[in-house]
PDB file of C-alpha atoms in Angstrom:
ATOM      1  CA  UNK A 290     -31.691  86.935 206.104  1.00 88.00           C
ATOM      2  CA  UNK A 291     -34.655  85.671 205.298  1.00 91.00           C
ATOM      3  CA  UNK A 292     -33.776  81.913 205.797  1.00 92.00           C
ATOM      4  CA  UNK A 293     -32.717  82.890 209.242  1.00 92.00           C
ATOM      5  CA  UNK A 294     -35.744  84.531 210.367  1.00 91.00           C
ATOM      6  CA  UNK A 295     -37.855  81.649 209.104  1.00 91.00           C
ATOM      7  CA  UNK A 296     -35.702  78.926 210.895  1.00 92.00           C
ATOM      8  CA  UNK A 297     -35.826  80.851 214.132  1.00 91.00           C
ATOM      9  CA  UNK A 298     -39.879  81.170 214.060  1.00 91.00           C
ATOM     10  CA  UNK A 299     -40.004  77.641 213.173  1.00 91.00           C
ATOM     11  CA  UNK A 300     -37.579  76.483 216.328  1.00 91.00           C
ATOM     12  CA  UNK A 301     -40.139  79.209 218.311  1.00 88.00           C
ATOM     13  CA  UNK A 302     -42.968  77.573 217.271  1.00 88.00           C
ATOM     14  CA  UNK A 303     -41.649  73.866 217.466  1.00 89.00           C
ATOM     15  CA  UNK A 304     -40.186  74.598 221.340  1.00 89.00           C
ATOM     16  CA  UNK A 305     -43.810  75.404 222.306  1.00 92.00           C
ATOM     17  CA  UNK A 306     -44.386  71.798 221.863  1.00 90.00           C
ATOM     18  CA  UNK A 307     -42.130  70.879 225.113  1.00 87.00           C
ATOM     19  CA  UNK A 308     -43.896  71.658 227.993  1.00 89.00           C
ATOM     20  CA  UNK A 309     -42.245  71.472 231.310  1.00 90.00           C
ATOM     21  CA  UNK A 310     -44.759  69.757 234.236  1.00 90.00           C
ATOM     22  CA  UNK A 311     -46.857  72.071 235.824  1.00 91.00           C
ATOM     23  CA  UNK A 312     -46.388  72.449 240.190  1.00 87.00           C
ATOM     24  CA  UNK A 313     -49.773  72.377 240.901  1.00 86.00           C
ATOM     25  CA  UNK A 314     -51.369  69.536 243.373  1.00 87.00           C
ATOM     26  CA  UNK A 315     -54.377  70.126 245.776  1.00 84.00           C
ATOM     27  CA  UNK A 316     -52.646  67.302 248.262  1.00 88.00           C
ATOM     28  CA  UNK A 317     -52.408  69.279 251.865  1.00 90.00           C
ATOM     29  CA  UNK A 318     -51.301  65.606 253.431  1.00 93.00           C
ATOM     30  CA  UNK A 319     -47.332  67.045 253.931  1.00 93.00           C
ATOM     31  CA  UNK A 320     -48.128  70.711 254.307  1.00 94.00           C
ATOM     32  CA  UNK A 321     -46.898  72.850 257.261  1.00 94.00           C
ATOM     33  CA  UNK A 322     -50.337  73.603 258.354  1.00 92.00           C
ATOM     34  CA  UNK A 323     -51.023  70.340 259.282  1.00 92.00           C
ATOM     35  CA  UNK A 324     -48.577  70.440 262.340  1.00 93.00           C
ATOM     36  CA  UNK A 325     -48.027  74.095 262.829  1.00 93.00           C
ATOM     37  CA  UNK A 326     -50.074  76.536 264.134  1.00 92.00           C
ATOM     38  CA  UNK A 327     -50.371  79.362 260.777  1.00 93.00           C
ATOM     39  CA  UNK A 328     -52.011  82.579 262.019  1.00 96.00           C
ATOM     40  CA  UNK A 329     -54.485  83.667 258.961  1.00 96.00           C
ATOM     41  CA  UNK A 330     -51.887  86.798 258.314  1.00 97.00           C
ATOM     42  CA  UNK A 331     -48.914  84.558 257.837  1.00 97.00           C
ATOM     43  CA  UNK A 332     -51.084  82.391 255.844  1.00 96.00           C
ATOM     44  CA  UNK A 333     -51.757  85.615 253.676  1.00 97.00           C
ATOM     45  CA  UNK A 334     -48.575  86.684 253.595  1.00 97.00           C
ATOM     46  CA  UNK A 335     -46.857  82.987 252.524  1.00 96.00           C
ATOM     47  CA  UNK A 336     -49.467  82.696 249.831  1.00 95.00           C
ATOM     48  CA  UNK A 337     -48.871  85.949 248.586  1.00 96.00           C
ATOM     49  CA  UNK A 338     -45.174  85.944 248.690  1.00 97.00           C
ATOM     50  CA  UNK A 339     -43.999  82.365 249.040  1.00 96.00           C
ATOM     51  CA  UNK A 340     -46.067  79.516 247.780  1.00 95.00           C
ATOM     52  CA  UNK A 341     -45.489  80.383 243.950  1.00 95.00           C
ATOM     53  CA  UNK A 342     -41.935  79.019 244.577  1.00 95.00           C
ATOM     54  CA  UNK A 343     -41.539  77.510 247.984  1.00 97.00           C
ATOM     55  CA  UNK A 344     -44.895  74.837 247.552  1.00 97.00           C
ATOM     56  CA  UNK A 345     -46.930  72.480 245.429  1.00 96.00           C
ATOM     57  CA  UNK A 346     -49.728  75.093 244.734  1.00 93.00           C
ATOM     58  CA  UNK A 347     -47.547  77.695 241.771  1.00 94.00           C
ATOM     59  CA  UNK A 348     -50.178  80.128 240.349  1.00 92.00           C
ATOM     60  CA  UNK A 349     -49.039  80.309 236.985  1.00 91.00           C
ATOM     61  CA  UNK A 350     -48.881  84.048 235.186  1.00 90.00           C
ATOM     62  CA  UNK A 351     -50.230  83.905 231.249  1.00 91.00           C
ATOM     63  CA  UNK A 352     -46.487  84.222 230.228  1.00 90.00           C
ATOM     64  CA  UNK A 353     -45.873  80.644 231.818  1.00 90.00           C
ATOM     65  CA  UNK A 354     -47.266  79.317 228.340  1.00 93.00           C
ATOM     66  CA  UNK A 355     -44.400  80.110 226.389  1.00 94.00           C
ATOM     67  CA  UNK A 356     -41.073  78.382 226.097  1.00 94.00           C
ATOM     68  CA  UNK A 357     -38.525  79.109 226.901  1.00 94.00           C
ATOM     69  CA  UNK A 358     -39.842  81.260 229.826  1.00 91.00           C
ATOM     70  CA  UNK A 359     -41.602  77.811 231.002  1.00 93.00           C
ATOM     71  CA  UNK A 360     -38.813  76.112 231.233  1.00 94.00           C
ATOM     72  CA  UNK A 361     -37.031  79.065 232.902  1.00 91.00           C
ATOM     73  CA  UNK A 362     -39.843  79.383 235.564  1.00 91.00           C
ATOM     74  CA  UNK A 363     -40.171  75.195 236.142  1.00 94.00           C
ATOM     75  CA  UNK A 364     -36.406  75.408 237.166  1.00 93.00           C
ATOM     76  CA  UNK A 365     -36.937  78.315 239.074  1.00 91.00           C
ATOM     77  CA  UNK A 366     -39.893  77.078 240.711  1.00 95.00           C
ATOM     78  CA  UNK A 367     -38.169  73.355 241.386  1.00 95.00           C
ATOM     79  CA  UNK A 368     -34.930  75.349 242.784  1.00 95.00           C
ATOM     80  CA  UNK A 369     -37.122  77.020 245.297  1.00 95.00           C
ATOM     81  CA  UNK A 370     -38.495  74.065 246.476  1.00 96.00           C
ATOM     82  CA  UNK A 371     -35.218  72.250 247.013  1.00 95.00           C
ATOM     83  CA  UNK A 372     -34.740  74.785 249.557  1.00 95.00           C
ATOM     84  CA  UNK A 373     -38.118  74.912 250.915  1.00 96.00           C
ATOM     85  CA  UNK A 374     -41.369  73.259 250.255  1.00 97.00           C
ATOM     86  CA  UNK A 375     -44.144  74.074 252.544  1.00 96.00           C
ATOM     87  CA  UNK A 376     -46.464  71.502 250.958  1.00 96.00           C
ATOM     88  CA  UNK A 377     -43.884  68.865 252.050  1.00 96.00           C
ATOM     89  CA  UNK A 378     -43.274  70.343 255.600  1.00 95.00           C
ATOM     90  CA  UNK A 379     -43.814  66.963 257.303  1.00 94.00           C
ATOM     91  CA  UNK A 380     -41.595  65.197 255.198  1.00 95.00           C
ATOM     92  CA  UNK A 381     -38.497  66.625 256.146  1.00 95.00           C
ATOM     93  CA  UNK A 382     -36.372  65.147 258.853  1.00 94.00           C
ATOM     94  CA  UNK A 383     -35.249  66.974 261.910  1.00 93.00           C
ATOM     95  CA  UNK A 384     -31.686  67.843 260.454  1.00 94.00           C
ATOM     96  CA  UNK A 385     -33.630  69.534 258.020  1.00 95.00           C
ATOM     97  CA  UNK A 386     -36.239  71.357 259.624  1.00 94.00           C
ATOM     98  CA  UNK A 387     -33.491  72.630 261.347  1.00 94.00           C
ATOM     99  CA  UNK A 388     -31.470  73.335 258.596  1.00 95.00           C
ATOM    100  CA  UNK A 389     -34.620  75.181 257.193  1.00 95.00           C
ATOM    101  CA  UNK A 390     -35.491  77.193 260.304  1.00 94.00           C
ATOM    102  CA  UNK A 391     -32.542  78.386 260.304  1.00 95.00           C
ATOM    103  CA  UNK A 392     -32.080  79.740 256.819  1.00 95.00           C
ATOM    104  CA  UNK A 393     -35.693  80.969 257.018  1.00 94.00           C
ATOM    105  CA  UNK A 394     -34.753  83.006 259.496  1.00 94.00           C
ATOM    106  CA  UNK A 395     -31.792  84.337 258.089  1.00 95.00           C
ATOM    107  CA  UNK A 396     -33.401  85.170 254.547  1.00 94.00           C
ATOM    108  CA  UNK A 397     -36.320  87.003 256.709  1.00 95.00           C
ATOM    109  CA  UNK A 398     -33.860  89.201 258.401  1.00 95.00           C
ATOM    110  CA  UNK A 399     -32.154  90.090 255.906  1.00 95.00           C
ATOM    111  CA  UNK A 400     -35.066  90.328 253.396  1.00 95.00           C
ATOM    112  CA  UNK A 401     -33.838  88.349 250.955  1.00 94.00           C
ATOM    113  CA  UNK A 402     -37.198  87.216 249.678  1.00 93.00           C
ATOM    114  CA  UNK A 403     -39.043  86.955 247.735  1.00 95.00           C
ATOM    115  CA  UNK A 404     -36.577  87.170 245.110  1.00 92.00           C
ATOM    116  CA  UNK A 405     -36.128  90.828 243.285  1.00 92.00           C
ATOM    117  CA  UNK A 406     -36.160  88.893 239.987  1.00 89.00           C
ATOM    118  CA  UNK A 407     -39.957  87.501 240.914  1.00 90.00           C
ATOM    119  CA  UNK A 408     -40.663  91.194 242.373  1.00 92.00           C
ATOM    120  CA  UNK A 409     -40.310  92.641 238.607  1.00 90.00           C
ATOM    121  CA  UNK A 410     -43.440  91.093 237.640  1.00 87.00           C
ATOM    122  CA  UNK A 411     -45.023  90.239 240.705  1.00 90.00           C
ATOM    123  CA  UNK A 412     -45.305  93.528 242.644  1.00 93.00           C
ATOM    124  CA  UNK A 413     -48.087  92.244 245.012  1.00 94.00           C
ATOM    125  CA  UNK A 414     -45.581  89.846 246.558  1.00 95.00           C
ATOM    126  CA  UNK A 415     -43.520  92.539 247.639  1.00 96.00           C
ATOM    127  CA  UNK A 416     -43.614  92.472 251.825  1.00 97.00           C
ATOM    128  CA  UNK A 417     -42.922  95.564 254.380  1.00 96.00           C
ATOM    129  CA  UNK A 418     -41.479  95.841 257.120  1.00 96.00           C
ATOM    130  CA  UNK A 419     -44.460  94.508 258.921  1.00 97.00           C
ATOM    131  CA  UNK A 420     -44.851  91.329 257.004  1.00 97.00           C
ATOM    132  CA  UNK A 421     -41.448  90.279 257.256  1.00 97.00           C
ATOM    133  CA  UNK A 422     -41.676  90.942 261.112  1.00 97.00           C
ATOM    134  CA  UNK A 423     -45.065  88.821 261.138  1.00 97.00           C
ATOM    135  CA  UNK A 424     -43.781  86.301 259.203  1.00 97.00           C
ATOM    136  CA  UNK A 425     -40.177  86.361 261.269  1.00 96.00           C
ATOM    137  CA  UNK A 426     -41.916  86.327 264.686  1.00 96.00           C
ATOM    138  CA  UNK A 427     -44.080  83.396 263.678  1.00 96.00           C
ATOM    139  CA  UNK A 428     -40.906  81.164 262.066  1.00 95.00           C
ATOM    140  CA  UNK A 429     -39.136  81.935 265.405  1.00 94.00           C
ATOM    141  CA  UNK A 430     -42.069  80.205 267.227  1.00 93.00           C
ATOM    142  CA  UNK A 431     -41.777  77.179 265.463  1.00 89.00           C
ATOM    143  CA  UNK A 432     -40.156  74.736 267.802  1.00 82.00           C
ATOM    144  CA  UNK A 433     -36.905  73.394 266.568  1.00 71.00           C
ATOM    145  CA  UNK A 434     -37.992  69.700 267.868  1.00 62.00           C
ATOM    146  CA  UNK A 435     -40.952  68.878 266.150  1.00 57.00           C
TER     147      UNK A 435
END
């Protein structure tokens, strides 16, 4: 039993050296705010409830330094950015933008975002009905032919 516990601890220590790349950038070149007016209230909601997974500006909690949690978080952020990345908005083609806007409408109308699993540790990211409506109305105001 001691060997199993010791082996587990050695593996746990060794995996701490395998670090995923952090999602931290200051580049605003392709950010949505470069081409679409983003009211301050919408910007605040997106920063609080969306940006960690849907931009290049993730704010990492302390536990993100611990493997294998760090691996899970990196995978989760990368997956979120595959669906929508506010930091890469101007790099999307028209078909991608139309698809993203359609998905955004659906996600907001159904209150599917932020994910419940994210809200467990990030209660401040929870959105109330007014916040959903604010962001949804803003999304609906975005021209589909940018």
